[in-house]
PDB file of C-alpha atoms in Angstrom:
ATOM      1  CA  MET A   1     -48.660 -10.605  49.115  1.00 44.00           C
ATOM      2  CA  SER A   2     -49.277 -11.441  52.787  1.00 47.00           C
ATOM      3  CA  GLN A   3     -52.078  -9.910  54.753  1.00 53.00           C
ATOM      4  CA  ASP A   4     -51.514  -8.621  58.263  1.00 55.00           C
ATOM      5  CA  LYS A   5     -53.954 -10.526  60.481  1.00 59.00           C
ATOM      6  CA  ARG A   6     -53.026  -8.733  63.682  1.00 61.00           C
ATOM      7  CA  GLN A   7     -55.886  -7.793  65.967  1.00 68.00           C
ATOM      8  CA  TYR A   8     -54.191  -4.658  67.313  1.00 69.00           C
ATOM      9  CA  PRO A   9     -52.034  -2.047  65.553  1.00 75.00           C
ATOM     10  CA  ARG A  10     -48.370  -2.047  66.632  1.00 81.00           C
ATOM     11  CA  ILE A  11     -46.475   1.053  67.730  1.00 89.00           C
ATOM     12  CA  GLU A  12     -42.680   1.093  67.639  1.00 92.00           C
ATOM     13  CA  VAL A  13     -41.614   2.162  71.124  1.00 86.00           C
ATOM     14  CA  PRO A  14     -38.114   1.238  72.261  1.00 92.00           C
ATOM     15  CA  MET A  15     -37.921   1.252  76.060  1.00 91.00           C
ATOM     16  CA  PRO A  16     -36.168  -0.878  78.668  1.00 93.00           C
ATOM     17  CA  VAL A  17     -38.302  -3.379  80.553  1.00 94.00           C
ATOM     18  CA  ILE A  18     -37.576  -5.932  83.251  1.00 94.00           C
ATOM     19  CA  VAL A  19     -38.821  -9.438  82.449  1.00 97.00           C
ATOM     20  CA  SER A  20     -39.113 -11.581  85.582  1.00 96.00           C
ATOM     21  CA  HIS A  21     -39.700 -15.303  86.002  1.00 91.00           C
ATOM     22  CA  THR A  22     -39.804 -17.094  89.346  1.00 88.00           C
ATOM     23  CA  GLU A  23     -37.323 -19.791  88.255  1.00 83.00           C
ATOM     24  CA  LYS A  24     -35.325 -18.048  85.542  1.00 83.00           C
ATOM     25  CA  GLY A  25     -34.705 -14.717  87.295  1.00 92.00           C
ATOM     26  CA  SER A  26     -34.828 -11.276  85.663  1.00 95.00           C
ATOM     27  CA  LEU A  27     -33.706  -9.940  82.306  1.00 94.00           C
ATOM     28  CA  GLU A  28     -33.495  -6.332  81.160  1.00 95.00           C
ATOM     29  CA  LEU A  29     -34.642  -6.181  77.540  1.00 96.00           C
ATOM     30  CA  ILE A  30     -35.740  -3.497  75.071  1.00 96.00           C
ATOM     31  CA  THR A  31     -39.173  -3.374  73.481  1.00 96.00           C
ATOM     32  CA  ALA A  32     -39.364  -3.298  69.689  1.00 96.00           C
ATOM     33  CA  ASP A  33     -43.082  -2.613  69.499  1.00 94.00           C
ATOM     34  CA  VAL A  34     -46.164  -2.672  71.708  1.00 93.00           C
ATOM     35  CA  CYS A  35     -49.913  -2.905  71.238  1.00 92.00           C
ATOM     36  CA  ASP A  36     -53.003  -3.370  73.373  1.00 89.00           C
ATOM     37  CA  GLY A  37     -52.548  -7.153  73.304  1.00 92.00           C
ATOM     38  CA  GLY A  38     -48.827  -7.592  73.820  1.00 95.00           C
ATOM     39  CA  VAL A  39     -45.242  -6.617  73.137  1.00 96.00           C
ATOM     40  CA  PHE A  40     -42.266  -7.783  71.089  1.00 96.00           C
ATOM     41  CA  LEU A  41     -38.967  -7.734  72.973  1.00 97.00           C
ATOM     42  CA  LYS A  42     -35.538  -7.675  71.368  1.00 97.00           C
ATOM     43  CA  ALA A  43     -33.514 -10.618  72.680  1.00 96.00           C
ATOM     44  CA  ASP A  44     -30.591 -12.748  71.585  1.00 94.00           C
ATOM     45  CA  ASN A  45     -30.578 -16.549  71.653  1.00 92.00           C
ATOM     46  CA  THR A  46     -29.223 -16.656  75.219  1.00 92.00           C
ATOM     47  CA  GLN A  47     -32.138 -14.530  76.480  1.00 94.00           C
ATOM     48  CA  LEU A  48     -35.035 -16.297  74.738  1.00 94.00           C
ATOM     49  CA  LEU A  49     -37.559 -18.073  76.944  1.00 95.00           C
ATOM     50  CA  PRO A  50     -39.630 -21.051  75.769  1.00 95.00           C
ATOM     51  CA  VAL A  51     -43.046 -20.483  74.224  1.00 97.00           C
ATOM     52  CA  GLY A  52     -45.684 -20.873  76.944  1.00 97.00           C
ATOM     53  CA  THR A  53     -43.505 -19.399  79.711  1.00 96.00           C
ATOM     54  CA  GLN A  54     -45.446 -16.966  81.899  1.00 97.00           C
ATOM     55  CA  VAL A  55     -43.534 -13.878  83.015  1.00 98.00           C
ATOM     56  CA  THR A  56     -44.041 -10.498  84.638  1.00 97.00           C
ATOM     57  CA  LEU A  57     -43.084  -7.314  82.773  1.00 95.00           C
ATOM     58  CA  GLN A  58     -42.296  -3.947  84.275  1.00 92.00           C
ATOM     59  CA  VAL A  59     -41.081  -0.790  82.558  1.00 87.00           C
ATOM     60  CA  LYS A  60     -37.718   0.072  84.047  1.00 84.00           C
ATOM     61  CA  ALA A  61     -38.181   2.397  87.042  1.00 65.00           C
ATOM     62  CA  GLY A  62     -37.685   6.077  86.354  1.00 64.00           C
ATOM     63  CA  LEU A  63     -39.155   6.078  82.846  1.00 57.00           C
ATOM     64  CA  LEU A  64     -42.723   6.618  84.001  1.00 57.00           C
ATOM     65  CA  ALA A  65     -44.149   8.855  86.684  1.00 57.00           C
ATOM     66  CA  GLY A  66     -43.812   7.269  90.111  1.00 62.00           C
ATOM     67  CA  ASP A  67     -41.270   4.928  91.593  1.00 68.00           C
ATOM     68  CA  ASN A  68     -43.142   1.677  91.008  1.00 76.00           C
ATOM     69  CA  PRO A  69     -44.313   1.146  87.427  1.00 81.00           C
ATOM     70  CA  PRO A  70     -47.156  -1.391  87.209  1.00 84.00           C
ATOM     71  CA  LEU A  71     -46.459  -5.097  86.780  1.00 90.00           C
ATOM     72  CA  LEU A  72     -47.969  -6.802  83.738  1.00 94.00           C
ATOM     73  CA  ASN A  73     -48.492 -10.549  83.443  1.00 97.00           C
ATOM     74  CA  ALA A  74     -47.678 -12.016  80.036  1.00 98.00           C
ATOM     75  CA  VAL A  75     -46.936 -15.283  78.254  1.00 98.00           C
ATOM     76  CA  ILE A  76     -44.357 -15.970  75.544  1.00 97.00           C
ATOM     77  CA  VAL A  77     -46.281 -16.781  72.353  1.00 97.00           C
ATOM     78  CA  ARG A  78     -43.480 -16.810  69.758  1.00 96.00           C
ATOM     79  CA  THR A  79     -39.729 -16.525  69.388  1.00 97.00           C
ATOM     80  CA  THR A  80     -37.578 -15.479  66.433  1.00 96.00           C
ATOM     81  CA  SER A  81     -33.896 -14.852  65.874  1.00 95.00           C
ATOM     82  CA  GLU A  82     -34.600 -11.200  66.762  1.00 96.00           C
ATOM     83  CA  GLY A  83     -36.537 -11.691  70.003  1.00 97.00           C
ATOM     84  CA  MET A  84     -39.820 -12.877  71.458  1.00 97.00           C
ATOM     85  CA  GLY A  85     -43.479 -11.953  71.265  1.00 96.00           C
ATOM     86  CA  LEU A  86     -45.500 -11.791  74.469  1.00 97.00           C
ATOM     87  CA  LYS A  87     -49.261 -11.684  74.956  1.00 96.00           C
ATOM     88  CA  PHE A  88     -50.610  -9.744  77.916  1.00 96.00           C
ATOM     89  CA  LEU A  89     -52.750 -11.819  80.291  1.00 96.00           C
TER      90      LEU A  89
END
């Protein structure tokens, strides 16, 4: 039996986010779960970014109050066949 060693509890919250990188452009992906320390994004193999890549996340406009949802800096910490895990910076 494996033990969950996660520091923060995860909450399943599917919502569209924009992932931006200065060289790789922008991707619109869907969150699988979020926590205080990061987020897991659903992505196929063509959308995966290398571990260590720093990106900016933004909830797609219109989902939150206001026209400009905040930008969050994050780094890719793991990838799987289902997507990628990001740690907030």
